[in-house]
Coordinates of N, CA, C and O in Angstrom, one line a residue:
M1 N 65.8 154.8 72.2 CA 66.6 154.0 71.2 C 66.2 154.6 69.7 O 65.0 154.6 69.4
K2 N 67.2 154.7 68.8 CA 66.7 155.5 67.5 C 67.2 154.4 66.6 O 66.5 154.6 65.4
E3 N 67.6 153.3 66.6 CA 67.9 152.2 65.7 C 68.1 150.9 66.3 O 68.2 150.8 67.7
A4 N 68.1 149.9 65.6 CA 68.2 148.4 66.1 C 69.6 148.4 66.8 O 70.7 148.9 66.3
P5 N 69.6 147.5 67.9 CA 70.9 147.2 68.4 C 72.2 146.4 67.6 O 71.7 145.6 66.7
V6 N 73.0 146.9 68.0 CA 74.3 146.1 67.3 C 75.0 145.3 68.5 O 75.5 146.1 69.5
E7 N 75.6 144.3 68.2 CA 76.4 143.6 69.2 C 77.6 144.4 69.7 O 78.5 144.6 68.7
A8 N 77.7 144.4 70.7 CA 79.1 145.2 71.3 C 80.3 144.3 71.6 O 81.4 144.6 71.4
W9 N 79.8 143.1 72.2 CA 80.8 142.1 72.5 C 80.2 140.8 73.0 O 79.1 140.6 73.2
R10 N 80.9 139.6 73.2 CA 80.4 138.3 73.5 C 81.5 137.5 74.2 O 82.6 138.0 74.0
T11 N 81.1 136.7 74.9 CA 82.1 135.9 75.7 C 81.6 134.6 75.9 O 80.3 134.4 76.1
S12 N 82.3 133.5 75.9 CA 81.9 132.3 76.4 C 81.9 131.9 77.6 O 82.6 132.3 78.8
T13 N 80.7 131.3 78.3 CA 80.5 131.0 79.6 C 80.9 129.7 80.0 O 81.3 129.4 81.1
G14 N 81.0 128.8 79.0 CA 81.4 127.3 79.2 C 80.2 126.4 79.8 O 80.4 125.4 79.9
A15 N 79.0 127.0 80.0 CA 77.8 126.2 80.7 C 76.6 127.2 80.7 O 76.7 128.3 80.4
D16 N 75.5 126.6 81.0 CA 74.3 127.3 81.0 C 74.3 128.3 82.0 O 74.9 128.0 83.3
V17 N 74.2 129.7 81.9 CA 74.0 130.5 83.0 C 72.9 130.5 83.9 O 71.5 130.4 83.4
L18 N 73.1 130.4 85.1 CA 72.2 130.1 86.1 C 72.0 131.5 86.9 O 71.0 131.7 87.5
F19 N 73.0 132.6 86.9 CA 73.0 133.7 87.5 C 73.8 134.8 86.9 O 74.8 134.3 86.6
A20 N 73.0 136.0 86.7 CA 74.1 137.2 86.2 C 73.5 138.5 87.0 O 72.3 138.6 87.2
A21 N 74.4 139.2 87.3 CA 74.1 140.5 88.0 C 75.1 141.6 87.5 O 76.2 141.2 87.5
R22 N 74.6 142.7 87.3 CA 75.5 143.8 86.9 C 75.8 144.3 88.5 O 75.0 144.6 89.4
V23 N 77.3 144.6 88.6 CA 77.8 145.0 89.8 C 78.8 146.2 89.4 O 79.1 146.4 88.4
R24 N 79.1 146.8 90.6 CA 80.4 147.6 90.6 C 81.5 147.0 91.3 O 81.5 146.7 92.6
A25 N 82.8 147.0 90.8 CA 83.9 146.5 91.4 C 85.0 147.3 91.0 O 85.2 147.6 90.0
G26 N 85.7 147.6 92.0 CA 86.9 148.7 91.8 C 86.5 149.9 91.2 O 87.2 150.5 90.7
G27 N 85.3 150.4 91.4 CA 84.6 151.6 91.0 C 84.1 151.5 89.5 O 83.7 152.5 88.9
E28 N 84.2 150.4 88.9 CA 83.8 150.2 87.6 C 82.8 149.0 87.5 O 82.8 148.2 88.3
E29 N 81.8 149.3 86.4 CA 80.8 148.2 86.1 C 81.2 147.0 85.7 O 82.3 147.0 85.0
A30 N 80.7 145.9 86.2 CA 81.1 144.6 85.7 C 80.0 143.7 85.8 O 78.8 144.0 86.2
V31 N 80.2 142.5 85.3 CA 78.9 141.3 85.6 C 79.4 140.3 86.2 O 80.6 139.8 85.8
L32 N 78.7 139.8 87.1 CA 78.9 138.3 87.9 C 78.2 137.4 87.5 O 76.8 137.6 87.4
V33 N 78.7 136.3 86.9 CA 78.0 135.3 86.1 C 78.3 133.8 86.9 O 79.4 133.7 86.9
Q34 N 77.3 133.2 87.2 CA 77.3 131.7 87.5 C 77.1 131.0 86.4 O 75.8 131.0 86.0
A35 N 77.8 130.3 85.8 CA 77.7 129.4 84.7 C 77.9 128.1 85.1 O 79.0 127.5 85.4
G36 N 76.9 126.8 85.0 CA 77.3 125.7 85.7 C 77.6 125.9 87.1 O 76.9 126.7 87.9
R37 N 78.7 125.3 87.7 CA 79.1 125.5 88.9 C 80.4 126.5 88.9 O 80.9 126.6 90.1
T38 N 80.5 127.3 88.0 CA 81.5 128.2 87.9 C 81.1 129.7 88.1 O 79.9 130.0 87.6
L39 N 82.0 130.4 88.9 CA 81.5 131.9 89.1 C 82.6 132.6 88.6 O 83.7 132.4 89.0
A40 N 82.3 133.8 87.8 CA 83.2 134.7 87.2 C 82.7 136.1 87.3 O 81.4 136.4 87.3
L41 N 83.8 136.9 87.3 CA 83.5 138.5 87.3 C 84.4 139.0 86.1 O 85.3 138.7 85.8
S42 N 83.4 139.6 85.1 CA 84.0 140.2 84.0 C 83.6 141.7 83.8 O 82.5 142.1 84.2
R43 N 84.5 142.4 83.2 CA 84.3 143.8 82.7 C 83.5 143.7 81.3 O 83.4 142.8 80.7
S44 N 82.9 145.1 81.1 CA 82.5 145.3 79.8 C 83.5 144.8 78.8 O 84.6 145.4 78.8
G45 N 83.0 144.1 77.7 CA 83.9 143.7 76.7 C 84.3 142.5 76.8 O 84.9 141.7 76.0
G46 N 83.9 141.8 77.9 CA 84.2 140.3 78.1 C 85.4 140.0 78.7 O 85.5 138.8 79.0
R47 N 86.3 140.9 79.3 CA 87.5 140.7 79.9 C 87.2 140.1 81.4 O 86.6 140.7 82.2
T48 N 87.8 138.9 81.5 CA 87.5 138.1 82.9 C 88.5 138.7 83.8 O 89.6 138.6 83.6
L49 N 87.7 139.3 85.1 CA 88.8 139.6 86.3 C 89.3 138.4 86.9 O 90.4 138.5 87.7
W50 N 88.3 137.5 87.4 CA 88.6 136.6 87.9 C 87.6 135.4 87.8 O 86.4 135.7 87.3
R51 N 88.0 134.1 88.0 CA 87.1 133.0 87.7 C 87.5 131.9 88.7 O 88.4 131.6 88.8
R52 N 86.3 131.2 89.4 CA 86.3 130.2 90.2 C 85.7 128.9 89.8 O 84.7 128.8 89.8
D53 N 86.6 128.0 89.0 CA 86.1 126.9 88.6 C 85.8 125.8 89.5 O 84.9 125.1 89.5
L54 N 86.7 125.7 90.5 CA 86.7 124.5 91.4 C 85.8 124.8 92.6 O 86.0 123.9 93.4
L55 N 85.4 126.0 92.7 CA 84.7 126.1 94.2 C 83.4 125.4 94.2 O 82.9 124.9 95.2
G56 N 82.6 125.1 92.9 CA 81.5 124.4 92.9 C 80.1 125.2 93.4 O 79.5 124.7 94.3
V57 N 80.1 126.2 92.9 CA 79.0 127.0 93.4 C 77.7 126.7 92.9 O 77.3 126.2 91.9
R58 N 76.8 126.2 94.0 CA 75.5 125.7 93.6 C 74.3 127.1 93.5 O 73.5 127.1 92.7
Q59 N 74.5 128.1 94.4 CA 73.8 129.3 94.2 C 74.6 130.5 94.6 O 75.2 130.4 95.8
V60 N 74.3 131.4 94.0 CA 74.6 132.8 94.5 C 73.5 133.2 95.4 O 72.2 133.5 94.9
V61 N 73.7 133.6 96.6 CA 72.7 133.8 97.5 C 72.2 135.5 97.7 O 71.1 135.8 97.6
R62 N 73.3 136.2 97.8 CA 73.2 137.7 98.0 C 74.6 138.4 97.7 O 75.5 137.7 97.9
I63 N 74.5 139.6 97.1 CA 75.6 140.3 96.9 C 75.3 141.6 98.0 O 74.4 142.2 97.8
D64 N 76.4 141.7 98.9 CA 76.2 142.9 99.8 C 77.5 143.1 100.5 O 78.3 142.4 100.3
D65 N 77.6 144.4 101.4 CA 78.5 144.6 102.0 C 78.4 144.1 103.4 O 77.9 144.8 104.3
F66 N 78.8 142.5 103.5 CA 78.5 142.0 104.6 C 79.2 142.3 105.9 O 78.8 142.3 107.2
D67 N 80.5 142.8 105.6 CA 81.4 143.1 106.8 C 81.5 144.6 107.2 O 82.4 145.0 108.1
G68 N 80.7 145.4 106.4 CA 80.8 146.8 106.6 C 82.1 147.4 106.3 O 82.2 148.8 106.7
D69 N 82.9 147.1 105.3 CA 84.2 147.8 105.0 C 84.1 148.6 103.7 O 84.9 149.1 103.2
G70 N 82.8 148.8 103.3 CA 82.5 149.5 102.0 C 82.5 148.9 100.8 O 82.3 149.4 99.8
R71 N 83.0 147.6 100.8 CA 83.2 146.6 99.6 C 82.5 145.5 99.6 O 82.2 144.9 100.8
P72 N 81.6 145.3 98.5 CA 80.6 144.1 98.4 C 81.3 142.7 98.4 O 82.5 142.6 97.7
E73 N 80.6 141.9 99.1 CA 81.1 140.5 99.0 C 79.8 139.5 98.4 O 78.7 140.1 98.3
V74 N 80.2 138.4 97.9 CA 79.3 137.6 97.3 C 79.0 136.2 98.2 O 79.9 135.6 98.4
L75 N 77.9 136.0 98.6 CA 77.5 134.9 99.4 C 77.1 133.8 98.8 O 76.0 134.1 98.1
V76 N 77.7 132.8 98.6 CA 77.4 131.4 97.9 C 77.0 130.3 98.7 O 77.7 130.1 99.7
F77 N 76.2 129.3 98.2 CA 76.1 128.1 98.6 C 77.0 127.2 97.6 O 76.8 127.2 96.5
R78 N 77.7 126.4 98.3 CA 78.6 125.4 97.5 C 78.0 124.0 98.0 O 77.9 123.6 99.1
G79 N 77.6 123.3 97.0 CA 76.8 122.0 97.6 C 75.6 122.3 98.2 O 75.0 123.4 98.1
S80 N 75.3 121.4 99.0 CA 73.9 121.7 100.0 C 74.2 121.9 101.4 O 73.3 122.4 102.0
R81 N 75.5 121.9 101.7 CA 75.8 122.1 103.1 C 76.7 123.3 103.4 O 77.1 123.8 104.5
D82 N 77.4 123.8 102.4 CA 78.6 124.7 102.5 C 78.2 126.2 102.2 O 77.5 126.5 101.0
V83 N 78.4 127.1 103.0 CA 78.2 128.6 102.9 C 79.5 129.3 102.8 O 80.6 129.1 103.6
T84 N 79.8 130.1 101.7 CA 81.2 130.8 101.6 C 80.9 132.2 101.1 O 80.2 132.4 100.0
P85 N 81.5 133.3 101.8 CA 81.5 134.7 101.2 C 82.9 134.7 100.5 O 83.9 134.3 100.9
L86 N 82.8 135.3 99.1 CA 83.9 135.8 98.5 C 83.8 137.3 98.2 O 82.9 138.1 98.3
A87 N 85.1 137.8 98.2 CA 85.3 139.2 98.0 C 84.9 139.4 96.6 O 85.5 138.7 95.6
L88 N 84.1 140.5 96.3 CA 83.4 140.6 94.8 C 84.7 140.9 93.9 O 84.9 140.7 92.8
E89 N 85.7 141.9 94.3 CA 86.6 142.3 93.4 C 87.7 141.3 93.4 O 88.3 141.5 92.1
T90 N 88.0 140.4 94.1 CA 89.1 139.5 93.7 C 88.7 138.1 93.6 O 89.5 137.2 93.1
G91 N 87.5 137.6 94.1 CA 87.0 136.4 94.1 C 87.6 135.5 95.2 O 87.2 134.3 95.3
E92 N 88.2 136.1 96.1 CA 88.9 135.3 97.3 C 88.0 134.9 98.3 O 87.1 135.7 98.5
T93 N 88.3 133.7 98.8 CA 87.4 132.9 99.6 C 87.5 133.7 101.1 O 88.9 133.7 101.6
L94 N 86.5 134.1 101.8 CA 86.8 135.0 102.9 C 86.8 134.0 104.2 O 87.5 134.0 104.9
W95 N 85.9 133.1 104.1 CA 85.8 132.0 105.3 C 84.7 130.7 104.4 O 83.9 131.1 103.5
D96 N 84.7 129.6 105.1 CA 83.9 128.7 104.6 C 83.1 128.2 106.1 O 83.7 128.1 107.1
W97 N 81.8 127.8 106.0 CA 81.2 127.1 107.0 C 80.4 125.8 106.3 O 79.7 126.0 105.4
T98 N 80.3 124.7 107.1 CA 79.6 123.6 106.6 C 78.5 123.2 107.6 O 78.9 123.1 108.8
S99 N 77.3 123.0 107.3 CA 76.2 122.7 108.2 C 76.4 121.4 108.6 O 77.2 120.5 108.1
P100 N 75.8 120.8 109.8 CA 76.0 119.6 110.5 C 75.7 118.4 109.2 O 74.8 118.7 108.2
P101 N 76.3 117.3 109.4 CA 75.9 116.2 108.7 C 74.4 116.0 108.6 O 73.7 116.0 109.3
S102 N 74.1 115.3 107.3 CA 72.7 115.0 107.2 C 71.8 116.1 107.1 O 70.5 116.2 107.6
S103 N 72.2 117.5 106.6 CA 71.4 118.4 106.7 C 71.9 119.3 105.3 O 72.6 119.2 104.6
N104 N 70.8 120.1 105.0 CA 70.9 120.9 103.7 C 70.6 122.4 104.2 O 69.6 122.6 105.0
N105 N 71.1 123.4 103.5 CA 70.9 124.8 103.7 C 69.8 125.2 102.7 O 70.3 126.0 101.9
V106 N 68.8 124.9 102.6 CA 67.7 125.0 101.6 C 67.1 126.3 102.1 O 66.7 127.3 101.5
L107 N 66.5 126.6 103.4 CA 65.8 127.6 103.9 C 66.7 128.7 104.5 O 67.4 128.2 105.7
C108 N 66.7 129.8 104.0 CA 67.5 130.9 104.7 C 66.9 132.3 104.5 O 66.1 132.3 103.4
R109 N 67.1 133.0 105.3 CA 66.4 134.4 105.4 C 67.6 135.6 105.9 O 68.3 135.1 106.8
F110 N 67.6 136.6 105.2 CA 68.3 137.6 105.7 C 67.5 138.6 106.5 O 66.4 138.9 106.2
L111 N 68.3 139.1 107.9 CA 67.4 140.0 108.6 C 68.4 141.3 108.4 O 69.4 141.1 109.2
P112 N 67.7 142.6 108.4 CA 68.7 143.6 108.5 C 68.8 144.1 109.9 O 67.8 143.9 110.6
T113 N 69.9 144.4 110.4 CA 70.2 145.0 111.6 C 70.6 146.4 111.6 O 70.6 147.0 110.3
G114 N 70.7 147.2 112.6 CA 71.0 148.7 112.5 C 72.3 148.8 111.8 O 72.4 150.2 111.3
S115 N 73.2 148.0 111.7 CA 74.2 148.3 111.0 C 74.8 147.2 110.2 O 76.1 147.1 109.8
G116 N 73.9 146.3 109.5 CA 74.5 145.3 108.8 C 73.4 144.3 108.6 O 72.3 144.6 108.6
L117 N 73.9 143.1 108.3 CA 72.8 141.9 108.0 C 73.1 140.7 109.0 O 74.2 140.4 109.2
R118 N 72.0 140.1 109.1 CA 72.2 138.4 109.7 C 71.5 137.6 108.6 O 70.7 137.9 108.2
L119 N 72.2 136.5 108.7 CA 71.7 135.4 107.9 C 71.2 134.2 109.0 O 71.7 133.7 109.6
V120 N 69.7 133.8 108.9 CA 69.4 132.8 109.7 C 68.9 131.7 108.6 O 68.3 131.9 107.7
T121 N 69.7 130.5 109.0 CA 69.4 129.5 108.2 C 69.0 128.3 109.1 O 69.4 127.9 110.1
F122 N 67.9 127.5 108.4 CA 67.5 126.3 109.1 C 67.6 125.3 108.2 O 67.0 124.7 107.2
P123 N 68.8 124.3 108.6 CA 69.3 123.1 107.6 C 68.1 122.2 107.9 O 67.6 121.8 108.8
N124 N 67.9 121.7 106.4 CA 66.9 120.4 106.4 C 67.5 119.4 107.3 O 68.7 118.9 107.6
Y125 N 66.7 118.4 107.9 CA 67.1 117.3 108.5 C 67.7 117.5 110.0 O 68.6 116.8 110.1
S126 N 67.5 118.7 110.2 CA 68.4 119.1 111.4 C 67.4 119.8 112.5 O 66.4 120.3 112.2
T127 N 67.8 119.6 113.8 CA 66.8 120.5 114.8 C 67.5 121.8 115.2 O 67.3 122.4 116.0
L128 N 68.7 122.1 114.1 CA 69.2 123.6 114.5 C 68.6 124.8 113.7 O 68.0 124.4 112.6
G129 N 68.6 125.9 114.2 CA 68.3 127.1 113.4 C 69.6 128.0 113.7 O 70.1 128.0 115.2
I130 N 70.3 128.5 112.7 CA 71.7 129.2 113.1 C 71.4 130.5 112.5 O 71.2 130.8 111.2
C131 N 72.2 131.5 113.3 CA 72.1 132.9 112.8 C 73.6 133.4 112.6 O 74.5 133.2 113.7
F132 N 73.9 133.7 111.6 CA 75.1 134.5 111.3 C 75.2 135.9 111.3 O 74.3 136.5 110.6
D133 N 76.1 136.5 111.8 CA 76.0 138.1 111.9 C 77.2 138.7 110.9 O 78.3 138.2 111.1
F134 N 76.7 139.4 110.0 CA 77.8 140.0 109.2 C 78.0 141.5 109.6 O 78.9 142.2 108.7
S135 N 77.6 142.0 110.7 CA 77.7 143.2 110.9 C 78.6 143.5 112.1 O 79.0 144.6 112.5
G136 N 79.2 142.4 112.8 CA 80.2 142.6 113.9 C 79.5 142.9 115.2 O 80.0 143.2 116.2
N137 N 78.1 142.4 115.1 CA 77.3 142.8 116.4 C 76.7 141.5 116.9 O 75.5 141.4 117.3
A138 N 77.5 140.4 116.9 CA 77.0 139.1 117.2 C 76.5 139.0 118.4 O 75.6 138.1 118.8
R139 N 76.8 139.8 119.4 CA 76.4 139.8 120.7 C 75.1 140.5 121.0 O 74.5 140.5 122.2
K140 N 74.7 141.4 120.0 CA 73.6 142.0 120.4 C 72.2 141.4 119.9 O 72.2 140.5 119.3

């Protein structure tokens, strides 16, 4: 850097930012931001590509190509029992899963497989441990 920075752009988030990551969507750089319970994808310059206000995102867990189609997804926790992957480029909900009543998905870990990822979660106050396969190899 040869001189002091100059502001290039700004955008309103509407709440405190809890998560932000530089990502590639549609072959271009973008930023994924969780502000409060809202998740949004914006291009440089602050142009919003999509925004999910009513989804109630509690935590962005991971951004990865979970289904092996070459496009990344965003895995989020909604509330304390709901797991939802979203298509990164569109924000579309791919599916939802809710853990058993009286449980929380606090402890989870990702395990790499030869062709993808598995999510192992141990809901609080439950005698269950559950493994989700994102690689199409659930029987292996």
